[in-house]
Coordinates of C-alpha atoms in Angstrom, one line a residue:
Chain A
M1 CA -0.6 0.2 -0.4
E2 CA 0.9 2.8 -0.5
L3 CA 0.6 6.4 1.2
R4 CA -0.1 10.5 -0.4
I5 CA 0.5 13.3 1.9
E6 CA -1.4 16.5 0.2
N7 CA -1.1 19.5 0.8
V8 CA -1.3 19.0 4.7
G9 CA -1.1 22.4 7.2
H10 CA -1.7 22.4 10.3
H11 CA -2.4 24.2 12.9
Y12 CA -2.4 24.3 17.6
G13 CA -4.1 27.4 18.8
G14 CA -3.3 29.4 16.0
G15 CA 0.3 29.3 15.4
P16 CA 0.9 27.2 12.3
V17 CA 2.4 24.0 13.0
L18 CA 2.9 21.8 9.9
D19 CA 2.4 24.5 6.2
R20 CA 1.4 22.8 3.1
I21 CA 3.1 19.1 3.5
S22 CA 3.2 17.2 0.1
L23 CA 5.1 13.8 0.7
D24 CA 4.5 10.0 -1.6
V25 CA 5.5 6.8 0.5
A26 CA 5.9 4.3 -2.2
A27 CA 4.8 0.3 -1.2
G28 CA 8.1 -1.4 0.3
E29 CA 9.2 2.0 0.8
V30 CA 11.0 3.5 4.9
L31 CA 10.7 7.5 4.6
C32 CA 12.3 9.1 7.3
L33 CA 11.6 12.9 8.5
V34 CA 13.6 14.5 10.2
G35 CA 14.1 18.1 11.1
P36 CA 14.7 20.7 14.4
S37 CA 12.8 19.4 17.6
G38 CA 9.5 20.8 17.6
C39 CA 9.3 21.4 13.2
G40 CA 5.9 19.1 13.9
K41 CA 7.0 16.3 12.7
S42 CA 5.6 14.0 15.1
T43 CA 2.4 15.6 14.5
L44 CA 2.3 15.2 11.3
L45 CA 2.6 11.5 11.7
R46 CA -0.6 11.6 14.2
L47 CA -2.4 13.1 11.2
V48 CA -0.6 10.4 9.0
G49 CA -2.7 7.3 11.9
G50 CA -5.6 9.3 11.5
L51 CA -4.6 10.3 15.2
E52 CA -5.1 14.0 14.3
K53 CA -7.5 15.7 12.2
P54 CA -5.2 17.8 9.6
A55 CA -6.9 21.8 9.2
E56 CA -5.8 22.1 5.8
G57 CA -5.1 18.9 3.3
R58 CA -5.5 15.1 3.3
V59 CA -3.1 12.1 3.5
L60 CA -4.8 9.5 0.7
T61 CA -3.6 5.7 1.3
G62 CA -3.7 3.6 -2.4
G63 CA -3.7 0.4 -3.1
D64 CA -4.2 -3.1 -1.3
V65 CA -4.0 -4.5 1.7
P66 CA -1.6 -7.2 2.4
E67 CA -3.4 -10.2 3.1
G68 CA -4.7 -11.1 6.5
C69 CA -4.1 -7.2 7.5
L70 CA -5.7 -6.6 10.8
N71 CA -4.9 -3.2 11.0
P72 CA -3.8 -1.4 8.0
I73 CA -1.5 1.7 9.7
S74 CA 0.6 1.0 12.9
F75 CA 1.7 3.3 15.4
V76 CA 5.7 2.4 17.4
F77 CA 5.6 5.0 20.2
Q78 CA 9.1 6.9 20.8
H79 CA 7.6 5.2 25.2
F80 CA 6.2 2.6 24.6
N81 CA 2.8 2.3 25.4
L82 CA 3.3 -0.8 26.9
L83 CA 0.3 -1.7 29.1
P84 CA 1.9 -2.5 31.9
W85 CA -0.7 -5.1 33.7
R86 CA -0.7 -7.1 30.5
T87 CA 2.5 -9.3 29.7
V88 CA 4.3 -9.7 27.0
S89 CA 2.4 -11.6 24.6
G90 CA -0.5 -10.7 26.4
N91 CA 0.7 -6.8 24.9
V92 CA 0.2 -7.9 21.5
S93 CA -2.7 -10.3 22.1
L94 CA -4.6 -7.2 23.0
V95 CA -4.4 -5.3 18.8
L96 CA -5.7 -9.1 18.1
E97 CA -8.7 -9.8 20.3
G98 CA -11.9 -9.3 18.7
R99 CA -10.4 -10.2 15.4
L100 CA -8.7 -13.5 15.3
G101 CA -9.7 -16.8 17.3
R102 CA -8.3 -17.5 20.0
A103 CA -6.0 -20.4 18.6
A104 CA -5.2 -18.0 15.5
R105 CA -4.5 -15.6 17.8
R106 CA -1.8 -18.2 19.5
E107 CA -0.3 -18.9 16.5
A108 CA -0.4 -15.1 15.5
I109 CA 1.4 -14.3 18.8
A110 CA 3.7 -16.9 18.7
D111 CA 5.2 -16.1 15.2
V112 CA 6.1 -12.5 15.5
L113 CA 7.8 -13.1 19.0
A114 CA 9.8 -15.7 17.2
R115 CA 10.6 -12.9 14.4
T116 CA 11.8 -11.2 17.1
G117 CA 13.3 -12.9 19.7
L118 CA 10.8 -12.3 22.5
S119 CA 9.7 -15.9 22.5
D120 CA 11.7 -16.5 26.2
F121 CA 9.7 -13.5 27.1
A122 CA 6.5 -14.1 26.4
S123 CA 5.0 -13.8 29.8
A124 CA 7.0 -11.2 31.3
L125 CA 5.9 -7.7 32.7
P126 CA 7.1 -5.0 30.9
R127 CA 9.1 -3.6 33.9
Q128 CA 10.5 -7.0 33.9
L129 CA 12.2 -6.0 30.3
S130 CA 15.2 -3.9 29.5
G131 CA 14.1 -0.2 27.4
G132 CA 15.1 -1.7 23.9
M133 CA 12.7 -5.3 24.7
R134 CA 10.3 -3.1 25.7
Q135 CA 10.1 -1.4 22.1
R136 CA 11.2 -4.8 20.5
V137 CA 7.4 -6.0 22.4
A138 CA 6.5 -2.9 20.8
I139 CA 7.5 -4.2 17.6
S140 CA 5.8 -6.6 17.8
R141 CA 2.5 -6.1 18.5
A142 CA 2.4 -3.6 14.9
L143 CA 4.1 -6.1 13.2
A144 CA 1.0 -8.3 14.5
T145 CA -1.7 -6.7 12.9
R146 CA 0.4 -6.9 9.5
P147 CA 0.3 -3.4 8.4
A148 CA 0.2 -2.4 5.5
V149 CA 2.1 0.6 7.0
M150 CA 4.4 1.2 10.2
L151 CA 4.1 4.7 11.8
L152 CA 7.3 4.8 13.6
D153 CA 6.8 7.7 16.3
E154 CA 10.8 8.4 17.0
P155 CA 11.1 5.1 18.5
L156 CA 15.0 4.6 19.4
S157 CA 14.7 7.3 20.9
A158 CA 13.9 7.1 24.6
L159 CA 17.1 4.2 24.3
D160 CA 20.6 4.0 24.3
A161 CA 22.7 4.2 22.3
Q162 CA 24.2 1.0 22.0
T163 CA 20.6 -0.8 21.7
R164 CA 19.8 2.2 19.4
E165 CA 22.4 0.4 17.1
L166 CA 21.2 -3.3 18.3
L167 CA 17.8 -2.0 17.2
M168 CA 18.1 0.0 13.8
E169 CA 19.5 -3.5 13.1
D170 CA 16.5 -5.7 13.8
L171 CA 14.5 -2.9 12.1
V172 CA 16.4 -3.2 8.5
G173 CA 16.7 -7.5 9.4
L174 CA 12.6 -6.9 9.6
W175 CA 12.1 -5.1 6.4
L176 CA 14.6 -7.7 4.2
R177 CA 13.1 -10.8 5.7
E178 CA 9.1 -8.3 5.1
P179 CA 9.8 -4.9 3.1
F180 CA 7.2 -2.8 4.8
T181 CA 5.8 0.4 4.0
A182 CA 6.7 3.0 6.7
V183 CA 7.6 6.3 7.7
Y184 CA 9.9 6.7 10.1
V185 CA 10.4 10.3 12.3
T186 CA 13.4 11.0 14.2
H187 CA 15.9 13.8 15.2
N188 CA 18.5 10.7 14.9
L189 CA 20.4 11.7 11.6
A190 CA 22.5 8.0 11.2
E191 CA 18.9 6.8 11.7
A192 CA 17.5 8.6 9.4
V193 CA 20.4 7.9 7.0
R194 CA 20.5 4.1 7.8
L195 CA 16.5 3.1 8.0
G196 CA 15.2 5.6 5.0
H197 CA 15.0 4.8 1.7
R198 CA 14.5 8.7 1.1
V199 CA 14.5 11.5 3.7
A200 CA 12.6 14.2 4.3
V201 CA 14.2 17.3 5.8
L202 CA 11.2 19.3 7.7
S203 CA 11.8 23.2 8.4
R204 CA 11.4 24.1 11.5
R205 CA 8.1 25.6 12.7
P206 CA 6.1 26.1 10.5
G207 CA 7.4 22.7 9.3
R208 CA 8.0 22.7 5.3
V209 CA 10.0 20.0 3.5
R210 CA 13.0 21.3 2.8
E211 CA 14.2 19.0 0.6
V212 CA 14.0 15.3 -0.1
V213 CA 17.1 12.9 -0.3
T214 CA 17.3 9.8 -1.7
I215 CA 20.1 6.8 -0.1
S216 CA 20.3 4.6 -2.9
T217 CA 22.6 2.2 -1.1
P218 CA 20.6 -0.3 -0.3
L219 CA 19.2 -0.9 3.5
G220 CA 21.4 -4.5 4.2
E221 CA 25.2 -2.8 2.5
R222 CA 24.6 0.4 5.2
S223 CA 27.0 1.0 8.0
A224 CA 27.9 4.4 9.4
A225 CA 31.6 4.3 7.1
T226 CA 29.0 3.0 3.7
P227 CA 30.6 6.5 2.0
E228 CA 26.6 7.3 0.2
V229 CA 25.6 7.2 4.3
A230 CA 28.2 9.0 5.4
E231 CA 28.1 12.0 2.2
A232 CA 24.4 11.8 3.5
Q233 CA 24.0 12.2 6.7
A234 CA 26.6 14.9 6.3
H235 CA 24.8 17.0 3.8
L236 CA 21.4 16.5 6.1
W237 CA 23.7 17.9 8.7
H238 CA 24.6 21.3 6.8
L239 CA 20.5 21.7 6.1
I240 CA 18.9 21.6 9.2
R241 CA 22.7 22.7 11.0
D242 CA 21.1 26.1 11.6
E243 CA 17.7 25.8 11.8
A244 CA 18.3 23.1 14.7
A245 CA 20.2 26.4 16.9
A246 CA 17.4 28.6 15.7
A247 CA 15.1 26.2 17.4
D248 CA 17.0 25.7 19.9
R249 CA 16.2 29.3 21.0
T250 CA 12.5 29.9 20.5
L251 CA 10.5 29.7 23.3
A252 CA 8.2 27.1 23.8
D253 CA 4.9 29.2 23.6
A254 CA 6.1 32.4 22.0
Chain B
M1 CA 54.2 14.3 35.4
P2 CA 53.4 15.4 38.5
E3 CA 53.1 14.0 41.2
R4 CA 50.6 11.8 42.7
Q5 CA 49.0 12.5 46.3
A6 CA 45.6 12.2 48.1
T7 CA 45.5 15.0 50.4
G8 CA 43.8 15.0 53.9
R9 CA 40.9 15.7 53.7
E10 CA 38.2 12.8 53.3
V11 CA 34.9 14.5 50.9
P12 CA 32.5 14.0 53.9
F13 CA 29.0 12.1 53.0
R14 CA 26.2 14.0 52.8
G15 CA 24.2 11.5 50.7
G16 CA 21.1 9.3 52.4
G17 CA 18.0 9.6 54.0
F18 CA 14.6 10.4 52.3
A19 CA 13.9 6.7 51.6
P20 CA 11.4 5.5 54.2
K21 CA 11.7 1.8 54.0
P22 CA 9.3 -1.2 56.6
V23 CA 10.5 -1.7 59.6
R24 CA 9.5 -4.6 61.2
W25 CA 8.3 -4.4 64.6
V26 CA 7.9 -1.3 65.7
G27 CA 4.4 -0.9 65.5
L28 CA 3.8 -3.8 67.9
S29 CA 6.2 -2.1 70.1
V30 CA 4.5 1.5 70.4
F31 CA 1.2 -0.6 70.9
A32 CA 3.0 -3.3 73.5
V33 CA 4.4 -0.2 75.2
L34 CA 1.6 2.2 75.6
L35 CA -1.2 -1.4 76.7
A36 CA 2.1 -1.6 79.2
A37 CA 1.7 1.9 80.8
W38 CA -2.1 1.9 80.4
E39 CA -2.2 -1.4 82.7
I40 CA 0.5 -0.7 85.0
G41 CA -0.6 3.2 85.4
T42 CA -3.9 2.5 86.0
R43 CA -3.0 -1.0 88.4
T44 CA -0.8 1.5 90.9
G45 CA -2.7 4.3 91.1
W46 CA -1.1 7.0 89.2
I47 CA -4.0 6.8 86.4
G48 CA -6.4 7.4 88.7
N49 CA -10.1 4.8 87.4
L50 CA -12.4 7.3 86.7
T51 CA -9.7 8.9 84.6
L52 CA -9.1 5.3 82.1
P53 CA -10.7 1.8 82.8
R54 CA -7.7 -1.0 83.3
L55 CA -6.6 -3.2 80.8
S56 CA -7.5 -6.4 82.1
G57 CA -11.0 -5.1 82.8
V58 CA -11.3 -4.1 79.1
G59 CA -10.0 -7.6 78.3
Q60 CA -12.5 -9.1 81.0
V61 CA -15.9 -7.3 79.1
F62 CA -14.0 -9.0 76.2
V63 CA -14.4 -12.1 77.3
D64 CA -17.8 -11.5 78.8
L65 CA -19.0 -10.7 75.5
Y66 CA -17.4 -14.0 73.5
D67 CA -19.0 -16.0 76.5
S68 CA -22.1 -14.4 76.8
G69 CA -22.8 -14.5 72.2
L70 CA -23.0 -10.7 72.8
L71 CA -19.8 -10.0 70.7
W72 CA -21.4 -12.1 67.8
Q73 CA -25.0 -10.4 68.7
H74 CA -24.0 -6.8 68.4
L75 CA -21.2 -7.5 65.3
L76 CA -23.1 -9.8 63.0
P77 CA -25.9 -6.7 62.2
S78 CA -23.0 -4.0 62.4
L79 CA -20.9 -6.3 59.9
E80 CA -24.1 -6.8 57.6
R81 CA -24.4 -2.5 58.1
L82 CA -21.4 -2.4 56.7
A83 CA -20.8 -5.0 54.3
A84 CA -23.8 -3.6 52.8
G85 CA -23.7 -0.4 52.9
A86 CA -20.0 0.2 51.5
A87 CA -20.9 -1.6 49.1
I88 CA -23.5 -0.2 48.0
G89 CA -21.7 3.3 48.2
A90 CA -18.1 2.1 46.4
V91 CA -20.5 0.4 43.6
A92 CA -22.3 3.9 43.0
G93 CA -19.5 5.8 43.6
I94 CA -16.8 3.5 41.4
G95 CA -19.2 3.7 38.7
V96 CA -20.2 7.1 38.4
G97 CA -16.6 8.4 38.6
V98 CA -15.8 6.5 35.5
L99 CA -18.1 8.6 34.0
I100 CA -17.6 11.8 35.2
G101 CA -14.1 10.6 33.9
L102 CA -15.6 9.8 30.6
F103 CA -18.3 11.9 30.0
S104 CA -17.1 15.4 29.0
L105 CA -21.2 16.6 29.8
V106 CA -20.8 14.1 33.1
R107 CA -18.4 15.9 34.3
A108 CA -19.8 19.8 34.4
G109 CA -22.8 18.7 35.6
L110 CA -22.0 16.5 38.2
V111 CA -18.3 17.6 39.4
P112 CA -19.6 20.7 41.1
L113 CA -23.2 18.7 42.9
V114 CA -20.3 16.0 43.9
A115 CA -18.5 18.9 45.5
A116 CA -21.5 20.6 46.8
I117 CA -22.4 17.4 48.8
F118 CA -18.9 16.7 49.3
P119 CA -18.4 18.8 52.4
I120 CA -21.9 18.0 53.8
P121 CA -21.5 16.1 57.5
K122 CA -23.4 12.8 56.5
I123 CA -24.8 12.2 60.8
A124 CA -26.1 15.3 60.6
L125 CA -28.4 14.1 57.2
L126 CA -29.7 10.8 59.6
P127 CA -33.0 12.0 60.6
L128 CA -33.5 12.1 56.4
F129 CA -32.7 8.8 55.9
V130 CA -34.4 7.8 58.7
I131 CA -38.0 10.4 57.3
W132 CA -37.3 8.3 54.0
F133 CA -35.9 5.0 54.0
G134 CA -37.4 4.7 57.7
I135 CA -36.1 4.0 61.2
G136 CA -35.4 0.6 60.2
E137 CA -31.8 -1.3 58.1
G138 CA -33.1 0.9 55.2
S139 CA -31.6 4.6 57.2
K140 CA -28.9 3.2 58.1
Y141 CA -27.6 1.6 54.4
A142 CA -28.4 4.7 53.6
L143 CA -26.3 7.2 55.7
I144 CA -23.7 4.8 54.8
A145 CA -23.9 4.6 51.0
F146 CA -24.5 8.1 51.2
G147 CA -21.1 8.5 53.1
T148 CA -18.7 6.0 51.1
F149 CA -19.6 7.7 48.0
T150 CA -18.2 11.2 47.6
P151 CA -15.2 10.1 48.8
T152 CA -15.2 7.3 46.3
V153 CA -16.6 9.5 43.9
V154 CA -13.5 12.1 43.5
A155 CA -11.0 9.1 43.9
T156 CA -12.5 7.0 40.5
Y157 CA -12.6 10.5 38.4
G158 CA -9.1 11.5 39.7
A159 CA -8.0 7.8 39.1
V160 CA -9.4 8.3 35.6
D161 CA -7.9 11.2 34.4
N162 CA -4.6 10.0 35.7
V163 CA -5.0 6.8 33.0
D164 CA -1.7 7.7 30.9
R165 CA -3.2 9.3 27.7
G166 CA -0.6 8.0 25.4
L167 CA -1.9 4.5 26.2
I168 CA -5.7 5.0 24.7
R169 CA -4.0 6.8 21.8
M170 CA -2.6 3.5 21.4
G171 CA -5.5 1.7 21.3
Q172 CA -6.9 3.9 19.2
S173 CA -4.1 3.9 16.4
F174 CA -4.3 0.1 16.6
G175 CA -8.5 0.4 16.0
L176 CA -9.6 -0.8 19.4
G177 CA -13.4 -0.1 19.9
W178 CA -14.7 2.6 23.0
F179 CA -15.5 -0.4 24.4
S180 CA -12.1 -2.5 24.7
I181 CA -10.9 1.1 25.6
V182 CA -12.5 1.2 28.9
W183 CA -13.0 -1.9 29.8
K184 CA -8.8 -3.1 28.5
I185 CA -7.0 0.2 28.5
V186 CA -9.1 2.6 31.4
L187 CA -10.2 0.7 34.0
P188 CA -6.7 -1.4 35.4
G189 CA -5.5 1.9 34.9
A190 CA -7.6 3.3 37.3
L191 CA -7.1 0.7 39.3
P192 CA -4.8 1.4 41.5
G193 CA -6.4 5.2 42.6
I194 CA -9.7 3.2 43.2
L195 CA -8.4 1.2 45.6
S196 CA -5.9 3.7 47.3
G197 CA -9.1 5.8 47.6
L198 CA -11.7 2.8 48.3
R199 CA -9.3 2.8 52.0
V200 CA -10.7 6.1 52.4
S201 CA -14.1 5.2 52.0
L202 CA -14.4 2.2 53.8
A203 CA -13.1 4.0 56.9
I204 CA -15.6 6.8 56.3
A205 CA -17.7 4.0 55.8
I206 CA -16.9 2.2 59.9
I207 CA -17.5 5.5 61.6
L208 CA -20.8 6.3 59.7
L209 CA -21.4 3.0 60.6
V210 CA -21.2 3.6 64.4
A211 CA -23.6 6.7 64.1
A212 CA -26.2 5.6 61.9
E213 CA -26.2 2.4 65.0
M214 CA -26.6 5.2 67.5
L215 CA -30.1 5.9 66.3
G216 CA -32.7 2.8 67.1
A217 CA -30.5 0.1 66.3
E218 CA -31.2 -2.8 69.1
Y219 CA -27.4 -3.7 68.3
G220 CA -24.8 -3.6 66.1
I221 CA -21.6 -2.0 67.8
G222 CA -23.0 1.7 67.7
A223 CA -26.1 1.4 70.2
Y224 CA -22.6 -1.0 72.5
I225 CA -20.7 1.8 72.7
L226 CA -23.7 4.5 73.3
E227 CA -25.3 2.0 75.7
A228 CA -21.9 1.8 77.5
G229 CA -21.0 5.9 77.3
S230 CA -24.5 6.6 79.1
L231 CA -24.0 4.5 81.7
Y232 CA -20.4 5.8 82.1
D233 CA -19.2 1.9 81.7
L234 CA -15.8 3.2 80.4
E235 CA -14.7 -0.7 80.3
R236 CA -17.3 -1.2 78.1
L237 CA -17.1 1.8 75.3
F238 CA -13.1 1.1 75.4
A239 CA -14.3 -2.9 74.4
G240 CA -16.6 -1.4 72.1
V241 CA -14.0 1.4 70.6
I242 CA -11.2 -1.0 70.3
I243 CA -13.6 -3.9 68.1
L244 CA -13.9 -0.5 65.2
S245 CA -10.3 -0.2 66.1
I246 CA -9.4 -4.0 64.9
L247 CA -13.0 -3.5 62.1
G248 CA -10.3 -0.4 60.6
V249 CA -7.0 -2.1 60.7
L250 CA -9.5 -5.4 59.7
T251 CA -10.7 -3.1 56.1
S252 CA -7.6 -1.8 55.6
W253 CA -5.8 -5.1 54.9
L254 CA -8.1 -6.3 53.1
I255 CA -7.7 -3.9 50.3
G256 CA -4.3 -4.3 51.8
L257 CA -4.4 -8.1 50.0
A258 CA -7.2 -6.8 47.4
E259 CA -4.0 -4.3 45.7
R260 CA -1.3 -7.1 46.0
A261 CA -3.7 -9.4 44.2
L262 CA -5.1 -7.1 41.4
L263 CA -2.0 -4.9 41.1
A264 CA 0.7 -7.1 40.9
W265 CA 1.8 -5.4 37.9
R266 CA 3.3 -2.8 39.4
E267 CA 6.4 -3.5 41.7

């Protein structure tokens, strides 16, 4: 399934947040959104996911959803948003209940936990898990719905640098095994150039698309040392450096 | 490279504290010391027997109460009133509290009303309840239920308000229905706040139980205390008060059990 963002604009309480954003995401493509903090990239993701209504413009989906898709657009959140009173398998089960029978559910949970390496933790509670494992549970939950599009809202920002590196490898592995369409919001340029087929750079508030950088090296062959990846990262930093500095000096409610 | 030598002063420790931890037996020791002082004081005459009855005398009252079967005759109706009244009040309170937490219109309509009812001493309304529900059990249930209701409402809607909105957005993003979100996310998330609210509500229920039984009850802890009080029979008065204390400790313990069973997912 592909995604089209058409002239989307949004404002909170008078101040414009997003200004005529237009972006296309092809099926099986990972589009990264980067920009200085407060540029409205997470807001854009919520608009795409239908959690907020755009003030202007619209978000369209096209093409067929994959077979057995239970929730065409599934989120992975920065702070995981796991139910603390449910076990790992219970948290995955939450999004399948009422849609799959008991046996099908058990099978789907076992399958997705095996894919994310969580099988041994099926009956653990979120509080017993490290941040990285919690985010793996949240990724499993999203994958379990067989989504047509995954929306990842700074999924690695709450994790430490080493865990982030490991999860990046996991995400690349998951995509290689079964390519998914995704919009990936981050403020970390290293993540953007490792995971994105294209990287859209937003300006500071009100967010506009400044440039879309395409990186042609296949996801599986990328590392921080790959020349194209390193170049893209330097270019992206050049694009947002001044914006980031200016955004840093902005009062929150001004 | 300059010579490294530790100079003489040790860095003073200035952390620690501000972390209460459970200390065993201290609570019991405080009770034991107080009770011992009470018994010794009354025996030696240091505390006059018009000031306080003897502890052993109060114990004797308990033995007599138990032997004569009067203990159960007073305790059972009280427990029944407490259970029925508190159950009605708590269930209604949790229901209304959840509705206030979920619907803006209900909130706008009922929060000021609850704020107006909360500070009324419910005991003052006992005559009204007697007129409405009769002198029998009805007015007693109503008084206890009404007194339990308001604090439960306030605790419940506060607990619903405190449920992590991120979890609710998560439920919506996965296409969960409204009932699923309420049943699987809002209610479990509000449960810790509701249970700690019930601790307060049930203590209030015990206070009101006594108040209700002081009016037109033949049996019951409240009636027993009232009778002892009017005869200035301090030993029996104390026996009644101690039963109330035990009742309070018991309900608190029961809530603790419920918390451990239902909220095992917290630490």
